[in-house]
mmCIF file of C-alpha atoms in Angstrom:
data_model
loop_
_atom_site.group_PDB
_atom_site.id
_atom_site.type_symbol
_atom_site.label_atom_id
_atom_site.label_comp_id
_atom_site.label_asym_id
_atom_site.label_seq_id
_atom_site.Cartn_x
_atom_site.Cartn_y
_atom_site.Cartn_z
ATOM 1 C CA UNK O 1 40.096 -7.960 30.046
ATOM 2 C CA UNK O 2 38.910 -10.741 27.722
ATOM 3 C CA UNK O 3 36.573 -12.186 30.385
ATOM 4 C CA UNK O 4 35.072 -8.732 30.928
ATOM 5 C CA UNK O 5 34.366 -8.333 27.179
ATOM 6 C CA UNK O 6 32.777 -11.780 27.090
ATOM 7 C CA UNK O 7 30.495 -10.834 29.964
ATOM 8 C CA UNK O 8 29.453 -7.627 28.219
ATOM 9 C CA UNK O 9 28.684 -9.505 24.998
ATOM 10 C CA UNK O 10 26.670 -12.137 26.854
ATOM 11 C CA UNK O 11 24.690 -9.438 28.643
ATOM 12 C CA UNK O 12 23.996 -7.645 25.352
ATOM 13 C CA UNK O 13 22.800 -10.877 23.797
ATOM 14 C CA UNK O 14 20.494 -11.512 26.731
ATOM 15 C CA UNK O 15 18.972 -8.038 26.324
ATOM 16 C CA UNK O 16 18.540 -8.435 22.582
ATOM 17 C CA UNK O 17 20.832 -5.499 21.813
ATOM 18 C CA UNK O 18 22.262 -7.333 18.810
ATOM 19 C CA UNK O 19 18.798 -8.195 17.514
ATOM 20 C CA UNK O 20 19.016 -11.920 18.265
ATOM 21 C CA UNK O 21 15.676 -13.246 19.435
ATOM 22 C CA UNK O 22 13.946 -9.908 18.855
ATOM 23 C CA UNK O 23 10.191 -10.132 18.277
ATOM 24 C CA UNK O 24 9.474 -10.071 14.547
ATOM 25 C CA UNK O 25 6.300 -10.030 12.474
ATOM 26 C CA UNK O 26 5.979 -10.766 8.768
ATOM 27 C CA UNK O 27 4.160 -8.139 6.703
ATOM 28 C CA UNK O 28 2.554 -9.269 3.458
ATOM 29 C CA UNK O 29 2.141 -6.743 0.653
ATOM 30 C CA UNK O 30 1.610 -6.622 -3.096
ATOM 31 C CA UNK O 31 4.346 -4.135 -4.006
ATOM 32 C CA UNK O 32 2.903 -3.162 -7.386
ATOM 33 C CA UNK O 33 0.548 -0.369 -6.352
ATOM 34 C CA UNK O 34 2.105 3.080 -5.912
ATOM 35 C CA UNK O 35 1.835 5.256 -3.919
ATOM 36 C CA UNK O 36 0.828 2.673 -1.294
ATOM 37 C CA UNK O 37 3.513 0.065 -2.090
ATOM 38 C CA UNK O 38 5.918 -0.562 -4.928
ATOM 39 C CA UNK O 39 9.478 -1.569 -5.818
ATOM 40 C CA UNK O 40 11.748 1.337 -6.718
ATOM 41 C CA UNK O 41 14.062 1.520 -9.708
ATOM 42 C CA UNK O 42 16.865 0.443 -7.341
ATOM 43 C CA UNK O 43 14.910 -2.570 -6.075
ATOM 44 C CA UNK O 44 13.751 -1.200 -2.720
ATOM 45 C CA UNK O 45 10.220 -1.772 -1.424
ATOM 46 C CA UNK O 46 8.671 1.498 -0.365
ATOM 47 C CA UNK O 47 5.309 3.220 -0.183
ATOM 48 C CA UNK O 48 2.928 4.774 2.306
ATOM 49 C CA UNK O 49 1.727 1.467 3.775
ATOM 50 C CA UNK O 50 5.218 0.029 4.105
ATOM 51 C CA UNK O 51 6.675 3.120 5.766
ATOM 52 C CA UNK O 52 3.763 3.181 8.205
ATOM 53 C CA UNK O 53 4.532 -0.446 9.057
ATOM 54 C CA UNK O 54 8.252 0.309 9.514
ATOM 55 C CA UNK O 55 7.566 3.352 11.669
ATOM 56 C CA UNK O 56 5.044 1.589 13.899
ATOM 57 C CA UNK O 57 7.457 -1.321 14.379
ATOM 58 C CA UNK O 58 10.088 1.082 15.713
ATOM 59 C CA UNK O 59 7.626 2.930 17.939
ATOM 60 C CA UNK O 60 6.210 -0.314 19.349
ATOM 61 C CA UNK O 61 9.496 -2.159 19.762
ATOM 62 C CA UNK O 62 9.367 -5.024 17.292
ATOM 63 C CA UNK O 63 10.905 -5.900 13.944
ATOM 64 C CA UNK O 64 9.215 -6.619 10.633
ATOM 65 C CA UNK O 65 10.050 -8.589 7.526
ATOM 66 C CA UNK O 66 8.227 -7.478 4.377
ATOM 67 C CA UNK O 67 7.223 -10.172 1.889
ATOM 68 C CA UNK O 68 6.057 -9.313 -1.619
ATOM 69 C CA UNK O 69 3.041 -11.506 -2.461
ATOM 70 C CA UNK O 70 0.221 -11.609 -4.986
ATOM 71 C CA UNK O 71 -2.637 -9.478 -3.666
ATOM 72 C CA UNK O 72 -5.168 -12.302 -3.535
ATOM 73 C CA UNK O 73 -2.668 -14.529 -1.699
ATOM 74 C CA UNK O 74 -2.173 -12.193 1.267
ATOM 75 C CA UNK O 75 -5.371 -12.886 3.219
ATOM 76 C CA UNK O 76 -4.993 -16.670 2.813
ATOM 77 C CA UNK O 77 -1.386 -16.345 4.009
ATOM 78 C CA UNK O 78 -2.558 -14.413 7.067
ATOM 79 C CA UNK O 79 -5.297 -16.937 7.895
ATOM 80 C CA UNK O 80 -2.790 -19.796 7.597
ATOM 81 C CA UNK O 81 -0.293 -18.049 9.871
ATOM 82 C CA UNK O 82 2.356 -17.664 7.184
ATOM 83 C CA UNK O 83 2.065 -13.862 7.355
ATOM 84 C CA UNK O 84 1.250 -11.811 10.455
ATOM 85 C CA UNK O 85 0.060 -8.501 8.970
ATOM 86 C CA UNK O 86 -1.546 -7.605 5.653
ATOM 87 C CA UNK O 87 -0.594 -4.105 4.500
ATOM 88 C CA UNK O 88 -1.624 -3.569 0.906
ATOM 89 C CA UNK O 89 -4.446 -1.060 0.622
ATOM 90 C CA UNK O 90 -7.096 -3.516 1.817
ATOM 91 C CA UNK O 91 -10.633 -2.157 1.840
ATOM 92 C CA UNK O 92 -12.484 -3.158 5.005
ATOM 93 C CA UNK O 93 -15.424 -5.291 3.855
ATOM 94 C CA UNK O 94 -17.881 -7.547 5.675
ATOM 95 C CA UNK O 95 -16.739 -10.524 3.623
ATOM 96 C CA UNK O 96 -13.079 -10.036 4.515
ATOM 97 C CA UNK O 97 -13.916 -9.282 8.157
ATOM 98 C CA UNK O 98 -15.361 -12.786 8.453
ATOM 99 C CA UNK O 99 -11.883 -14.303 8.087
ATOM 100 C CA UNK O 100 -9.488 -11.576 9.330
ATOM 101 C CA UNK O 101 -9.523 -8.685 11.797
ATOM 102 C CA UNK O 102 -8.885 -5.101 10.680
ATOM 103 C CA UNK O 103 -7.286 -2.088 12.285
ATOM 104 C CA UNK O 104 -9.257 1.141 12.422
ATOM 105 C CA UNK O 105 -9.432 2.808 8.985
ATOM 106 C CA UNK O 106 -6.358 4.737 7.889
ATOM 107 C CA UNK O 107 -7.430 5.864 4.391
ATOM 108 C CA UNK O 108 -10.645 6.567 2.475
ATOM 109 C CA UNK O 109 -10.763 5.886 -1.256
ATOM 110 C CA UNK O 110 -13.112 5.984 -4.232
ATOM 111 C CA UNK O 111 -12.870 4.018 -7.468
ATOM 112 C CA UNK O 112 -12.036 5.672 -10.806
ATOM 113 C CA UNK O 113 -12.667 4.944 -14.471
ATOM 114 C CA UNK O 114 -9.339 5.140 -16.273
ATOM 115 C CA UNK O 115 -9.087 5.269 -20.099
ATOM 116 C CA UNK O 116 -6.565 6.155 -22.792
ATOM 117 C CA UNK O 117 -6.401 9.905 -23.310
ATOM 118 C CA UNK O 118 -6.958 9.535 -27.067
ATOM 119 C CA UNK O 119 -9.854 7.052 -26.781
ATOM 120 C CA UNK O 120 -12.645 9.616 -26.901
ATOM 121 C CA UNK O 121 -14.466 7.671 -24.187
ATOM 122 C CA UNK O 122 -16.273 9.137 -21.198
ATOM 123 C CA UNK O 123 -17.554 7.587 -17.976
ATOM 124 C CA UNK O 124 -20.689 6.332 -19.706
ATOM 125 C CA UNK O 125 -19.315 5.105 -23.040
ATOM 126 C CA UNK O 126 -16.300 3.449 -21.355
ATOM 127 C CA UNK O 127 -18.615 1.067 -19.491
ATOM 128 C CA UNK O 128 -21.137 0.248 -22.220
ATOM 129 C CA UNK O 129 -21.932 -3.341 -23.265
ATOM 130 C CA UNK O 130 -19.122 -4.921 -25.233
ATOM 131 C CA UNK O 131 -16.372 -2.873 -23.599
ATOM 132 C CA UNK O 132 -13.350 -4.655 -22.150
ATOM 133 C CA UNK O 133 -12.785 -3.489 -18.584
ATOM 134 C CA UNK O 134 -9.789 -4.516 -16.490
ATOM 135 C CA UNK O 135 -9.171 -4.827 -12.763
ATOM 136 C CA UNK O 136 -6.851 -6.687 -10.421
ATOM 137 C CA UNK O 137 -8.010 -10.069 -9.204
ATOM 138 C CA UNK O 138 -9.508 -10.023 -5.702
ATOM 139 C CA UNK O 139 -9.898 -6.233 -5.494
ATOM 140 C CA UNK O 140 -12.934 -4.116 -4.780
ATOM 141 C CA UNK O 141 -12.498 -2.644 -8.257
ATOM 142 C CA UNK O 142 -13.212 -6.070 -9.737
ATOM 143 C CA UNK O 143 -16.078 -6.551 -7.262
ATOM 144 C CA UNK O 144 -17.623 -3.234 -8.320
ATOM 145 C CA UNK O 145 -17.632 -4.287 -11.979
ATOM 146 C CA UNK O 146 -19.241 -7.621 -11.093
ATOM 147 C CA UNK O 147 -21.855 -6.163 -8.735
ATOM 148 C CA UNK O 148 -22.763 -2.934 -10.509
ATOM 149 C CA UNK O 149 -22.362 -3.810 -14.175
ATOM 150 C CA UNK O 150 -22.365 -7.528 -14.939
ATOM 151 C CA UNK O 151 -24.914 -8.507 -12.264
ATOM 152 C CA UNK O 152 -27.228 -5.776 -13.535
ATOM 153 C CA UNK O 153 -27.099 -6.936 -17.123
ATOM 154 C CA UNK O 154 -24.463 -4.584 -18.523
ATOM 155 C CA UNK O 155 -22.512 -6.988 -20.709
ATOM 156 C CA UNK O 156 -19.000 -5.650 -20.280
ATOM 157 C CA UNK O 157 -16.138 -8.125 -20.509
ATOM 158 C CA UNK O 158 -14.285 -8.191 -17.200
ATOM 159 C CA UNK O 159 -10.616 -9.093 -17.606
ATOM 160 C CA UNK O 160 -8.765 -9.869 -14.385
ATOM 161 C CA UNK O 161 -5.041 -9.335 -13.810
ATOM 162 C CA UNK O 162 -2.560 -10.422 -11.167
ATOM 163 C CA UNK O 163 -1.456 -6.779 -10.764
ATOM 164 C CA UNK O 164 -2.853 -3.395 -11.686
ATOM 165 C CA UNK O 165 0.284 -2.367 -13.645
ATOM 166 C CA UNK O 166 -0.430 -5.273 -16.007
ATOM 167 C CA UNK O 167 -3.930 -3.923 -16.559
ATOM 168 C CA UNK O 168 -2.542 -0.436 -17.169
ATOM 169 C CA UNK O 169 -0.121 -1.757 -19.780
ATOM 170 C CA UNK O 170 -2.949 -3.528 -21.616
ATOM 171 C CA UNK O 171 -4.990 -0.335 -21.480
ATOM 172 C CA UNK O 172 -2.104 1.621 -23.011
ATOM 173 C CA UNK O 173 -1.693 -1.064 -25.684
ATOM 174 C CA UNK O 174 -5.357 -0.852 -26.653
ATOM 175 C CA UNK O 175 -6.306 -4.297 -25.381
ATOM 176 C CA UNK O 176 -8.663 -2.766 -22.803
ATOM 177 C CA UNK O 177 -11.171 0.065 -23.011
ATOM 178 C CA UNK O 178 -11.039 1.012 -19.340
ATOM 179 C CA UNK O 179 -9.578 0.085 -15.954
ATOM 180 C CA UNK O 180 -11.435 0.415 -12.640
ATOM 181 C CA UNK O 181 -8.974 1.229 -9.856
ATOM 182 C CA UNK O 182 -8.729 3.223 -6.618
ATOM 183 C CA UNK O 183 -8.250 6.948 -7.001
ATOM 184 C CA UNK O 184 -4.728 7.567 -5.654
ATOM 185 C CA UNK O 185 -3.072 4.789 -7.715
ATOM 186 C CA UNK O 186 -5.023 5.920 -10.802
ATOM 187 C CA UNK O 187 -3.818 9.485 -10.290
ATOM 188 C CA UNK O 188 -0.286 8.120 -9.953
ATOM 189 C CA UNK O 189 -0.700 6.193 -13.234
ATOM 190 C CA UNK O 190 -1.885 9.363 -14.996
ATOM 191 C CA UNK O 191 1.159 11.175 -13.633
ATOM 192 C CA UNK O 192 3.484 8.339 -14.656
ATOM 193 C CA UNK O 193 2.096 8.134 -18.213
ATOM 194 C CA UNK O 194 1.547 11.831 -18.771
ATOM 195 C CA UNK O 195 -0.687 12.602 -21.722
ATOM 196 C CA UNK O 196 -1.512 8.936 -22.312
ATOM 197 C CA UNK O 197 -4.108 8.196 -19.613
ATOM 198 C CA UNK O 198 -7.167 10.032 -18.385
ATOM 199 C CA UNK O 199 -9.552 9.638 -15.442
ATOM 200 C CA UNK O 200 -13.039 10.163 -16.874
ATOM 201 C CA UNK O 201 -15.068 9.399 -13.788
ATOM 202 C CA UNK O 202 -14.903 8.920 -10.030
ATOM 203 C CA UNK O 203 -17.177 6.286 -8.524
ATOM 204 C CA UNK O 204 -18.020 7.347 -4.969
ATOM 205 C CA UNK O 205 -17.524 4.130 -3.005
ATOM 206 C CA UNK O 206 -16.081 5.709 0.170
ATOM 207 C CA UNK O 207 -13.948 2.651 0.877
ATOM 208 C CA UNK O 208 -11.967 2.541 4.100
ATOM 209 C CA UNK O 209 -8.539 0.906 4.104
ATOM 210 C CA UNK O 210 -7.276 -1.061 7.087
ATOM 211 C CA UNK O 211 -4.300 -3.186 8.080
ATOM 212 C CA UNK O 212 -5.296 -6.767 8.803
ATOM 213 C CA UNK O 213 -4.273 -9.681 11.024
ATOM 214 C CA UNK O 214 -5.514 -13.214 11.692
ATOM 215 C CA UNK O 215 -9.022 -13.580 13.110
ATOM 216 C CA UNK O 216 -9.004 -13.039 16.853
ATOM 217 C CA UNK O 217 -5.589 -11.314 16.657
ATOM 218 C CA UNK O 218 -3.814 -14.224 18.403
ATOM 219 C CA UNK O 219 -0.476 -12.386 18.552
ATOM 220 C CA UNK O 220 -1.929 -9.160 19.957
ATOM 221 C CA UNK O 221 -0.721 -7.057 17.040
ATOM 222 C CA UNK O 222 -3.715 -4.766 16.469
ATOM 223 C CA UNK O 223 -3.388 -2.739 19.710
ATOM 224 C CA UNK O 224 0.219 -2.017 18.802
ATOM 225 C CA UNK O 225 -0.756 -0.905 15.304
ATOM 226 C CA UNK O 226 -3.451 1.337 16.798
ATOM 227 C CA UNK O 227 -1.031 2.873 19.301
ATOM 228 C CA UNK O 228 1.544 3.376 16.585
ATOM 229 C CA UNK O 229 -0.891 5.121 14.238
ATOM 230 C CA UNK O 230 -1.995 7.376 17.085
ATOM 231 C CA UNK O 231 1.607 8.338 17.860
ATOM 232 C CA UNK O 232 2.328 9.069 14.192
ATOM 233 C CA UNK O 233 -0.698 11.347 13.969
ATOM 234 C CA UNK O 234 0.016 13.131 17.256
ATOM 235 C CA UNK O 235 3.603 13.916 16.245
ATOM 236 C CA UNK O 236 2.772 15.137 12.748
ATOM 237 C CA UNK O 237 4.692 12.265 11.155
ATOM 238 C CA UNK O 238 1.518 10.912 9.543
ATOM 239 C CA UNK O 239 0.761 14.211 7.789
ATOM 240 C CA UNK O 240 4.338 14.476 6.561
ATOM 241 C CA UNK O 241 4.141 10.954 5.156
ATOM 242 C CA UNK O 242 0.900 11.805 3.325
ATOM 243 C CA UNK O 243 2.447 14.994 1.923
ATOM 244 C CA UNK O 244 5.442 13.035 0.619
ATOM 245 C CA UNK O 245 3.681 10.057 -0.917
ATOM 246 C CA UNK O 246 0.579 11.547 -2.503
ATOM 247 C CA UNK O 247 0.544 13.880 -5.492
ATOM 248 C CA UNK O 248 4.220 13.560 -6.419
ATOM 249 C CA UNK O 249 6.090 11.771 -9.232
ATOM 250 C CA UNK O 250 7.516 8.374 -8.313
ATOM 251 C CA UNK O 251 11.079 9.305 -9.232
ATOM 252 C CA UNK O 252 11.009 12.237 -6.804
ATOM 253 C CA UNK O 253 9.567 10.106 -3.987
ATOM 254 C CA UNK O 254 12.192 7.422 -4.610
ATOM 255 C CA UNK O 255 15.040 9.966 -4.537
ATOM 256 C CA UNK O 256 13.733 11.478 -1.304
ATOM 257 C CA UNK O 257 13.313 8.021 0.226
ATOM 258 C CA UNK O 258 16.919 7.131 -0.630
ATOM 259 C CA UNK O 259 18.115 10.374 0.967
ATOM 260 C CA UNK O 260 16.153 9.956 4.201
ATOM 261 C CA UNK O 261 15.647 6.253 4.869
ATOM 262 C CA UNK O 262 18.711 5.835 7.103
ATOM 263 C CA UNK O 263 17.060 8.191 9.596
ATOM 264 C CA UNK O 264 14.382 5.533 9.993
ATOM 265 C CA UNK O 265 16.301 2.276 9.594
ATOM 266 C CA UNK O 266 19.585 3.274 11.284
ATOM 267 C CA UNK O 267 18.749 6.153 13.625
ATOM 268 C CA UNK O 268 15.308 4.669 14.401
ATOM 269 C CA UNK O 269 13.626 8.093 14.407
ATOM 270 C CA UNK O 270 10.222 7.933 12.652
ATOM 271 C CA UNK O 271 9.318 11.575 13.300
ATOM 272 C CA UNK O 272 12.576 12.957 11.908
ATOM 273 C CA UNK O 273 12.362 10.553 8.967
ATOM 274 C CA UNK O 274 8.866 11.668 7.966
ATOM 275 C CA UNK O 275 9.891 15.324 8.239
ATOM 276 C CA UNK O 276 12.967 14.665 6.095
ATOM 277 C CA UNK O 277 10.920 12.809 3.476
ATOM 278 C CA UNK O 278 8.323 15.573 3.163
ATOM 279 C CA UNK O 279 10.968 18.284 3.002
ATOM 280 C CA UNK O 280 13.122 16.444 0.474
ATOM 281 C CA UNK O 281 10.150 15.766 -1.802
ATOM 282 C CA UNK O 282 9.246 19.433 -1.675
ATOM 283 C CA UNK O 283 12.817 20.468 -2.505
ATOM 284 C CA UNK O 284 13.107 18.044 -5.423
ATOM 285 C CA UNK O 285 9.732 19.153 -6.813
ATOM 286 C CA UNK O 286 10.868 22.752 -7.311
#
């Protein structure tokens, strides 16, 4: 009997049933930017981008390890081979496409002008000469300020931050006049700090987000990401994920995630997980 058990174990190991030797890719993200990626009150990394990565990994038969990095360190980490996939709300730009390869777009975003609700500022007065405007280092929000204000002679003071939450806290404290940030995270900030923040303008930049890999895709990851996104959209899982993550308070999303995540991580069922997440968020929002 013992020899039979040993044979079964050896066979399972050879097939990778116990996960030993399974193909694994490292995903780099800056988990400070809800609803795309953040760390929950219980210390879990979640968000739209990260769940998409987890779901595609299951559908395409590989494992992932998520590493929390500074936003402007992710592309260098990918180019150096320290990280395999960048998943952190990256806008597809010509400059970035010179050093990495992108998936097809999965999200379209505009920039917003975010101010304190009691500031009395509007989209024009918030960006006048002398104003202090914040953005995260390495983002297209910071690039927009440089290209469309400073380079054109509008003498705003651009203050760069390692994360957008740091910029938001300085805005709330009165150390900034405005923050330029993508629309969905700005809407989440307004929801999180109800009555304290206000979006006074939307800058139509029509930015497309993509997942990124090393130039030339040496590990052949992009076709798997593309197939995975297609499967998620065909099954309705993508729409359920969007319904859960966008337009809802963080505490409700986190509670729903806690209730449903085993369906994804244990049962390995992305479609059922996304349906559970959307339904649970809806229930908790009532």
